């Protein structure tokens, strides 16, 4: 039975002063429960987007731990060395390999294992927030009650593990700098290096950690940053020896190449980045009534107004048009205006905190938010939720500070915005859950349907992500543009929302169609709604509230032989690019 004193501890834990030991126990209990509430319902989620890449690398690690990318993979339509295709380091694949020895490679086992980095990121935010605000639990709950955290933490990709290393690196660096404790600085430097070897985005830790030490007038502490730098240089040298080219420099070159091909203007990048930031951290709008700052309100109104004007004058953004047959696309307009307002509010809170406090902590938070926004919107080859995820801990801390959680008399009424925040996060995560599971269901349905027909025709699949993972796992065949020759009468499955290389449609005829409904209410990747959480080059919104989402698979019959290797050069030049890897 839960007693009244326990509830008092829970409520009191949102405001730091009280019995410290009891408060910390209550904080840990609440935060753990919140993470489980957010993620446990989706433990059966099908592997999705780039999950298969990390899983395949983990299997390779179990066979050859020192040769993590020493195998071939068909991911962009043809077989190629994994070291060429993969644009991330292998850190999370080592975690998956270790977890698989206990949990196996099934969905439930791996998703449960990934509760560990999710909890580590949440508790790292809690620990860091204790140094920045009197309500660290509020800060950590706000950080996880965001669409970007909920969706990212329901995958087995590298992002949440990297954020766990990131936030704990900052926490130990701040405490080490404040106390002059070189042991903590050494730990922080090691964690930063591990973060970089999990996902290259963590190189952004270098300026953040350096700025804090310089603001505290401890320039000698910067020498510790040589350690993660040496870890990265060692990785670069080792992979150059193993695979013929350093993987970090290769990933940087890949990003530059794709950005050059896309040739998106700075204004559109900034607008798209604002939309993604606002949607990813939409709870900022729920907390506005408790942020007594006219400048923040003014920024929200200004950014919403500018978004409206820009959309009406330009006619759209990122391939989404606001003028359609029958008039304006009011649904897309509403999303863009609201997300712009939220993005503007987020940036305004960071600026306002900096101008008000003017201390090393405020500088760190501002650089954290601004740097992540600039990297995601302007440096990375595409804006997506995953590149904005590192901002989540700073966002939570800034909200706690902006709502007056540093002062005595913090009102429990200010916890109310957490309710809609968690509801939206769960809704968006459920939408991605539905999308992921639809690919698994499509693979199962189509393989079963056409195997039962005992047809002499071969069944081929196009597309990758989770669809490819399950097709190959269940014995299906995926097209390889470097070796496959489609014979007259063969069947080819083309997923409408998941293919890179375009087949010559004049040599195909429609034989069948599979339509799978998705959950109503929200979508993380739907062309007509304008949502694409994993890559803004597809659509300019991280998610959208909608009612009629669905996935279509066209089963095409080959009317005459198609020699795909002969068509590959032309197909590549027309290729549609996919999500960030």
XYZ file of C-alpha atoms in Angstrom:
581
model
C 0.000 0.000 0.000
C 1.314 3.460 -0.947
C 1.253 5.734 2.073
C 0.722 9.473 2.317
C 4.338 10.122 3.372
C 5.515 8.457 0.173
C 3.319 10.736 -1.939
C 4.663 13.713 -0.007
C 8.162 12.632 -0.957
C 7.130 12.304 -4.592
C 5.575 15.767 -4.737
C 8.400 17.279 -2.762
C 10.967 15.714 -5.052
C 10.018 18.141 -7.803
C 11.358 20.937 -5.602
C 14.853 20.023 -4.492
C 15.071 21.276 -0.869
C 13.747 18.803 1.738
C 15.387 15.697 3.149
C 18.046 15.224 0.461
C 18.290 11.438 0.677
C 14.517 10.927 0.604
C 14.186 13.435 -2.207
C 16.737 11.669 -4.379
C 15.152 8.270 -3.840
C 11.749 9.675 -4.803
C 13.225 11.416 -7.838
C 14.813 8.175 -9.008
C 11.542 6.286 -8.548
C 9.489 8.857 -10.461
C 11.985 9.186 -13.299
C 12.338 5.427 -13.713
C 8.562 5.018 -13.787
C 8.249 7.806 -16.364
C 10.829 6.249 -18.693
C 9.134 2.861 -18.425
C 5.713 4.426 -19.066
C 7.090 6.123 -22.163
C 8.948 3.165 -23.668
C 7.601 -0.138 -22.327
C 4.400 -0.051 -24.448
C 6.574 -0.143 -27.570
C 8.938 -2.958 -26.605
C 7.565 -5.079 -29.451
C 8.273 -2.437 -32.089
C 9.545 -3.838 -35.371
C 13.066 -2.897 -36.356
C 12.813 0.320 -38.291
C 14.739 2.749 -40.509
C 18.453 2.124 -39.839
C 18.013 -0.374 -36.992
C 19.023 -3.277 -39.292
C 22.396 -1.700 -40.066
C 23.365 -1.622 -36.398
C 22.050 -5.150 -35.837
C 23.978 -6.577 -38.788
C 27.139 -4.894 -37.510
C 26.494 -6.407 -34.068
C 26.259 -9.883 -35.598
C 29.545 -9.230 -37.378
C 31.116 -8.145 -34.080
C 30.118 -11.424 -32.462
C 31.903 -13.261 -35.279
C 34.888 -10.917 -35.599
C 35.060 -8.264 -32.847
C 37.974 -6.361 -34.396
C 36.475 -6.235 -37.901
C 33.110 -4.621 -37.187
C 32.351 -3.501 -40.756
C 34.091 -6.295 -42.629
C 31.101 -7.530 -44.625
C 28.943 -6.662 -47.620
C 25.453 -5.212 -47.357
C 22.690 -4.419 -49.842
C 21.319 -1.149 -48.476
C 21.178 1.347 -51.321
C 19.931 -1.117 -53.908
C 23.124 -3.061 -54.493
C 25.808 -4.930 -52.565
C 28.607 -2.747 -51.218
C 31.114 -2.898 -48.346
C 29.510 -1.978 -45.028
C 32.433 0.363 -44.370
C 31.370 2.408 -47.408
C 27.644 2.426 -46.707
C 27.607 3.025 -42.944
C 28.122 6.643 -41.885
C 28.294 6.087 -38.119
C 30.885 4.522 -35.799
C 30.250 1.082 -34.287
C 29.774 1.998 -30.617
C 26.106 1.073 -30.368
C 26.658 -2.140 -32.330
C 29.069 -3.289 -29.625
C 26.309 -2.578 -27.096
C 23.826 -4.596 -29.180
C 26.308 -7.446 -29.505
C 26.791 -7.537 -25.734
C 23.048 -7.297 -25.065
C 22.295 -10.056 -27.559
C 24.320 -12.556 -25.544
C 21.626 -12.225 -22.872
C 18.525 -10.964 -24.688
C 19.043 -12.354 -28.186
C 18.298 -10.415 -31.370
C 14.513 -10.311 -31.046
C 12.553 -7.085 -30.837
C 11.483 -7.427 -27.219
C 14.928 -8.405 -25.986
C 16.780 -5.563 -27.685
C 14.195 -2.894 -26.894
C 14.276 -3.894 -23.235
C 18.085 -3.747 -23.334
C 17.854 -0.239 -24.786
C 16.028 0.901 -21.680
C 19.535 1.054 -20.179
C 20.807 3.944 -22.355
C 17.405 5.647 -22.106
C 17.557 5.533 -18.310
C 21.209 6.592 -18.398
C 20.313 9.657 -20.477
C 17.396 10.512 -18.181
C 19.443 10.129 -14.997
C 22.318 12.067 -16.533
C 19.899 14.923 -17.142
C 18.690 14.640 -13.548
C 22.253 14.780 -12.199
C 23.220 17.739 -14.366
C 19.989 19.591 -13.583
C 20.802 19.446 -9.864
C 23.638 21.864 -10.610
C 21.431 24.228 -12.625
C 17.996 24.346 -10.991
C 16.171 23.662 -7.746
C 13.776 21.296 -9.564
C 15.968 18.720 -11.294
C 13.188 16.158 -11.574
C 11.008 18.600 -13.477
C 13.912 19.282 -15.847
C 14.550 15.598 -16.515
C 10.859 14.809 -17.001
C 10.492 17.672 -19.467
C 13.520 16.377 -21.378
C 12.063 12.909 -21.861
C 8.452 14.052 -22.386
C 9.303 15.236 -25.881
C 8.445 13.625 -29.210
C 12.117 13.532 -30.167
C 13.144 11.530 -27.096
C 10.153 9.193 -27.166
C 10.617 8.237 -30.817
C 14.422 8.015 -30.716
C 14.420 5.892 -27.565
C 12.067 3.365 -29.170
C 14.683 2.424 -31.786
C 17.956 0.510 -31.473
C 19.984 3.153 -33.284
C 22.922 5.077 -31.860
C 21.283 8.321 -30.805
C 20.109 7.741 -27.231
C 23.296 5.917 -26.215
C 25.286 8.844 -27.605
C 23.142 11.308 -25.621
C 23.736 9.272 -22.460
C 27.495 9.613 -22.939
C 27.007 13.285 -23.893
C 25.039 14.384 -20.836
C 27.181 12.434 -18.363
C 30.297 13.883 -19.972
C 28.969 17.401 -19.425
C 27.854 16.602 -15.885
C 31.248 15.251 -14.824
C 33.076 18.035 -16.683
C 31.027 20.749 -14.968
C 31.538 19.203 -11.543
C 35.217 18.569 -12.244
C 35.761 22.134 -13.398
C 33.867 23.616 -10.456
C 35.820 21.533 -7.938
C 39.147 21.420 -9.733
C 38.847 17.626 -9.693
C 41.040 16.135 -12.423
C 39.676 12.655 -11.826
C 36.218 13.862 -12.852
C 37.696 15.681 -15.838
C 39.370 12.457 -16.939
C 36.054 10.610 -16.676
C 34.315 13.374 -18.638
C 36.939 13.224 -21.371
C 36.589 9.444 -21.614
C 32.800 9.684 -21.834
C 33.125 12.310 -24.569
C 35.357 9.966 -26.539
C 32.899 7.103 -26.121
C 30.106 9.394 -27.283
C 32.044 10.242 -30.441
C 32.670 6.548 -31.126
C 28.917 5.989 -30.776
C 27.876 8.822 -33.088
C 30.081 11.468 -34.660
C 27.700 14.273 -33.646
C 29.297 14.115 -30.206
C 32.309 16.042 -31.546
C 30.130 19.033 -30.612
C 31.167 18.331 -27.025
C 34.601 19.832 -27.681
C 33.409 23.469 -27.915
C 30.836 23.004 -25.144
C 33.304 21.622 -22.614
C 35.988 24.084 -23.637
C 33.628 27.052 -23.326
C 32.623 26.121 -19.788
C 36.219 25.783 -18.592
C 37.229 29.044 -20.248
C 34.269 30.852 -18.691
C 35.384 29.468 -15.314
C 38.934 30.639 -16.102
C 40.384 27.148 -16.010
C 42.218 26.991 -19.376
C 44.509 24.237 -18.130
C 41.545 21.869 -18.040
C 41.382 21.988 -21.830
C 44.346 19.618 -21.956
C 41.962 16.837 -20.978
C 40.177 17.311 -24.303
C 43.241 15.883 -25.986
C 42.147 12.458 -24.767
C 38.870 12.209 -26.754
C 40.669 13.846 -29.667
C 43.280 11.084 -29.549
C 40.509 8.477 -29.316
C 38.977 9.862 -32.509
C 42.341 10.101 -34.277
C 43.144 6.544 -33.248
C 39.811 5.351 -34.612
C 40.443 7.239 -37.853
C 43.897 5.708 -38.260
C 42.721 2.202 -37.383
C 39.781 2.268 -39.792
C 41.976 3.704 -42.542
C 44.240 0.694 -42.100
C 41.306 -1.738 -41.954
C 39.052 -0.363 -44.686
C 41.265 1.821 -46.852
C 39.889 5.126 -45.589
C 39.245 6.658 -42.176
C 35.553 6.355 -41.392
C 35.190 9.737 -39.684
C 36.567 11.674 -42.648
C 34.522 9.489 -45.000
C 31.310 10.352 -43.141
C 32.169 14.059 -43.275
C 32.806 13.814 -47.021
C 29.508 11.974 -47.498
C 27.590 14.723 -45.711
C 29.283 17.410 -47.818
C 28.571 15.508 -51.032
C 24.865 15.081 -50.292
C 24.507 18.710 -49.227
C 26.081 19.711 -52.525
C 23.652 17.554 -54.484
C 20.643 18.909 -52.614
C 21.772 22.536 -52.908
C 19.183 23.773 -50.409
C 19.307 27.497 -49.656
C 20.190 28.806 -46.203
C 16.745 30.365 -45.691
C 14.948 27.099 -46.390
C 17.395 25.202 -44.171
C 16.741 27.639 -41.351
C 12.968 27.435 -41.745
C 13.009 23.638 -41.881
C 15.319 23.506 -38.874
C 12.893 25.723 -36.980
C 9.962 23.447 -37.867
C 11.842 20.369 -36.705
C 13.037 22.016 -33.504
C 9.545 23.244 -32.681
C 7.896 19.905 -33.335
C 10.599 17.925 -31.564
C 10.277 20.124 -28.471
C 6.602 21.014 -28.742
C 6.094 20.973 -24.921
C 7.620 24.450 -24.817
C 4.153 25.725 -25.766
C 2.501 23.860 -22.892
C 4.768 25.626 -20.381
C 4.249 29.125 -21.800
C 1.556 30.088 -19.244
C 4.146 29.607 -16.483
C 6.977 31.488 -18.200
C 6.544 35.102 -17.181
C 8.746 36.609 -19.829
C 7.349 39.067 -22.353
C 10.307 38.525 -24.689
C 9.495 34.830 -24.991
C 5.840 35.595 -25.753
C 6.918 38.154 -28.332
C 9.237 35.627 -29.985
C 6.469 33.032 -30.193
C 4.110 35.506 -31.861
C 6.855 36.830 -34.143
C 7.979 33.425 -35.397
C 4.393 32.280 -35.946
C 3.639 35.442 -37.928
C 6.793 35.168 -40.017
C 5.992 31.524 -40.784
C 2.523 32.484 -41.992
C 3.871 35.254 -44.224
C 6.694 33.123 -45.641
C 4.367 30.246 -46.470
C 1.832 32.480 -48.185
C 4.483 34.312 -50.210
C 6.689 31.339 -51.100
C 3.896 28.833 -51.524
C 5.484 26.188 -49.316
C 8.672 24.723 -47.912
C 10.647 21.545 -48.459
C 8.491 20.200 -51.270
C 5.206 20.782 -49.428
C 2.906 23.220 -51.208
C 0.344 25.232 -49.266
C -1.726 26.005 -52.366
C -3.570 22.932 -53.626
C -6.634 22.261 -55.693
C -9.535 23.534 -53.680
C -7.565 26.150 -51.750
C -4.998 26.281 -48.989
C -3.686 23.214 -47.212
C -4.836 24.422 -43.815
C -3.624 21.336 -41.964
C -0.046 21.785 -43.120
C -0.251 25.545 -42.544
C -1.409 25.017 -38.969
C 1.407 22.581 -38.243
C 4.025 24.873 -39.736
C 2.809 27.919 -37.799
C 2.563 26.072 -34.469
C 5.939 24.363 -34.885
C 7.549 27.668 -35.890
C 6.103 29.294 -32.794
C 7.454 26.482 -30.614
C 10.867 26.649 -32.255
C 10.992 30.397 -31.780
C 9.965 30.024 -28.150
C 12.695 27.455 -27.565
C 15.410 29.711 -28.976
C 14.011 32.727 -27.130
C 14.142 30.911 -23.783
C 17.802 30.041 -24.357
C 18.653 33.634 -25.293
C 16.628 35.069 -22.413
C 18.336 32.761 -19.922
C 21.742 33.854 -21.216
C 20.922 37.570 -21.014
C 19.445 37.228 -17.539
C 22.125 35.090 -15.902
C 25.320 35.900 -17.841
C 27.242 33.114 -16.101
C 29.082 29.979 -17.283
C 26.035 27.756 -16.838
C 23.827 30.029 -18.935
C 26.528 30.228 -21.608
C 26.774 26.440 -21.662
C 23.013 26.017 -22.059
C 22.834 28.637 -24.798
C 25.721 27.135 -26.778
C 24.219 23.683 -26.304
C 20.869 24.697 -27.800
C 22.231 27.018 -30.481
C 24.993 24.627 -31.517
C 22.637 21.662 -31.842
C 20.195 23.755 -33.869
C 22.916 24.983 -36.231
C 24.407 21.514 -36.658
C 21.056 19.913 -37.413
C 19.782 22.658 -39.676
C 22.902 23.789 -41.521
C 25.821 21.366 -41.043
C 24.277 17.904 -41.302
C 23.176 16.808 -44.761
C 19.543 16.683 -43.646
C 17.598 17.965 -40.678
C 15.965 15.258 -38.600
C 14.772 14.505 -35.111
C 17.796 12.365 -34.342
C 20.278 15.223 -34.807
C 18.171 17.448 -32.533
C 17.959 14.846 -29.761
C 21.148 16.028 -27.951
C 19.291 19.263 -27.181
C 16.763 17.458 -24.953
C 18.649 17.705 -21.608
C 19.357 21.411 -22.133
C 15.732 21.981 -23.105
C 14.483 20.389 -19.896
C 16.845 22.435 -17.746
C 15.929 25.673 -19.514
C 12.207 25.031 -19.010
C 12.767 24.367 -15.305
C 14.748 27.607 -14.992
C 12.296 29.636 -17.069
C 9.275 28.551 -15.031
C 10.861 29.843 -11.852
C 11.966 26.492 -10.504
C 15.097 28.122 -9.062
C 13.082 30.211 -6.618
C 11.282 29.437 -3.398
C 7.563 28.996 -3.739
C 7.666 26.888 -6.871
C 4.050 25.892 -7.506
C 3.062 22.297 -8.161
C 0.570 23.691 -10.699
C 3.543 24.128 -12.995
C 3.709 20.362 -13.299
C 0.407 20.294 -15.215
C 2.023 20.838 -18.653
C 3.770 17.497 -18.208
C 0.443 15.747 -18.817
C -0.117 16.990 -22.397
C 3.631 16.709 -23.010
C 3.641 12.996 -22.183
C 0.409 12.423 -24.105
C 1.829 13.993 -27.280
C 5.110 12.109 -26.877
C 3.222 8.823 -26.502
C 0.992 9.608 -29.481
C 3.912 10.394 -31.788
C 5.844 7.360 -30.585
C 2.765 5.194 -31.167
C 2.568 6.545 -34.718
C 6.161 5.520 -35.380
C 5.436 2.154 -33.752
C 2.546 1.649 -36.169
C 4.687 2.643 -39.157
C 7.499 0.278 -38.168
C 5.148 -2.640 -37.582
C 3.450 -2.104 -40.936
C 6.690 -2.960 -42.770
C 7.024 -6.195 -40.804
C 3.396 -7.038 -41.536
C 3.874 -6.266 -45.242
C 6.855 -8.614 -45.466
C 4.953 -11.389 -43.691
C 1.751 -10.936 -45.704
C 3.367 -10.769 -49.133
C 5.798 -13.622 -48.562
C 2.964 -15.803 -47.284
C 0.522 -14.838 -50.036
C 2.830 -15.513 -52.957
C 4.541 -18.568 -51.536
C 1.110 -20.192 -51.200
C 0.369 -19.564 -54.871
C 3.252 -21.874 -55.853
C 3.966 -19.566 -58.731
C 6.891 -20.241 -61.031
C 7.522 -16.509 -61.035
C 10.149 -15.112 -58.692
C 9.077 -12.591 -56.047
C 11.458 -9.656 -55.566
C 11.362 -6.768 -53.104
C 12.570 -3.223 -53.513
C 13.221 -0.874 -50.586
C 15.240 -1.231 -47.422
C 14.873 -0.240 -43.718
C 12.750 -2.626 -41.674
C 11.049 -4.101 -44.743
C 14.358 -5.375 -46.094
C 15.351 -6.737 -42.685
C 12.257 -8.922 -42.381
C 12.161 -9.954 -46.040
C 15.718 -11.262 -45.851
C 15.217 -12.782 -42.399
C 12.226 -14.770 -43.705
C 13.896 -15.969 -46.887
C 12.711 -13.360 -49.384
C 14.784 -11.838 -52.169
C 15.793 -8.186 -52.359
C 16.739 -6.633 -55.680
C 20.456 -6.070 -56.262
C 20.935 -3.604 -59.099
C 24.439 -4.918 -59.716
C 23.430 -8.535 -60.297
C 19.653 -9.022 -60.581
C 18.037 -9.666 -63.953
C 14.248 -9.550 -63.722
C 12.612 -12.152 -65.950
C 9.318 -11.825 -67.766
C 6.554 -12.859 -65.377
C 8.506 -12.079 -62.189
C 6.794 -10.046 -59.476
C 8.371 -6.984 -57.855
C 7.098 -5.407 -54.634
C 7.572 -1.630 -54.625
C 6.786 0.163 -51.332
C 5.491 3.617 -52.163
C 7.184 5.229 -49.161
C 10.492 3.344 -49.223
C 12.635 3.016 -52.326
C 15.727 4.710 -53.756
C 16.272 3.506 -57.316
C 13.429 3.766 -59.828
C 12.614 0.779 -62.019
C 11.580 1.325 -65.672
C 7.832 1.423 -65.132
C 7.091 1.036 -68.842
C 8.266 -2.577 -68.553
C 6.003 -3.319 -65.592
C 2.274 -3.754 -65.102
C 0.267 -3.604 -61.901
C -0.609 -7.096 -60.664
C -1.799 -6.383 -57.140
C -1.731 -3.842 -54.350
C -1.415 -4.171 -50.590
C -2.662 -1.289 -48.456
C -1.985 -1.358 -44.739
C -3.737 1.168 -42.493
C -1.685 2.964 -39.874
C -2.747 4.289 -36.517
C -4.960 7.350 -36.774
C -3.971 10.479 -34.917
C -0.382 11.140 -35.938
C 2.289 10.227 -38.453
C 6.093 10.358 -38.465
C 6.426 9.720 -42.202
C 3.555 10.490 -44.523
C 3.880 12.396 -47.817
C 0.470 14.071 -47.853
C 0.751 15.142 -44.198
C 4.249 16.561 -44.710
C 5.845 14.485 -41.948
C 9.269 12.857 -42.035
C 10.909 12.484 -38.625
C 14.015 10.808 -40.009
C 14.892 13.133 -42.917
C 13.658 16.587 -43.860
C 14.549 15.991 -47.515
C 11.363 13.935 -47.712
C 9.051 16.321 -45.857
C 9.568 19.420 -43.669
C 7.740 18.359 -40.475
C 9.055 15.916 -37.848
C 5.529 14.594 -37.354
C 1.973 15.578 -38.084
C -1.419 15.026 -36.526
C -3.547 13.290 -39.145
C -6.332 10.744 -39.523
C -5.822 8.949 -42.836
C -2.257 7.622 -42.817
C -1.476 4.336 -44.539
C 1.240 2.408 -46.351
C 0.852 1.150 -49.922
C 2.798 -1.653 -51.604
C 2.488 -2.165 -55.350
C 3.062 -5.663 -56.708
C 4.263 -5.221 -60.271
C 4.566 -7.944 -62.921
C 7.552 -7.787 -65.247
C 6.343 -7.624 -68.866
C 9.776 -8.019 -70.446
C 13.214 -8.913 -69.126
C 15.001 -6.096 -67.269
C 18.793 -6.176 -66.985
C 19.246 -4.020 -63.879
C 23.085 -3.794 -63.984
C 22.809 -2.127 -67.392
C 20.366 0.442 -65.984
C 22.209 1.155 -62.716
C 24.144 4.328 -63.717
C 21.001 6.104 -64.866
C 19.012 4.908 -61.860
C 21.598 6.251 -59.426
C 21.454 9.689 -61.028
C 17.708 9.791 -60.327
C 17.907 8.199 -56.892
C 15.822 9.492 -54.054
C 17.907 9.848 -50.929
C 16.764 8.232 -47.670
C 17.120 8.963 -43.916
C 20.276 9.817 -42.047
C 22.561 6.874 -41.375
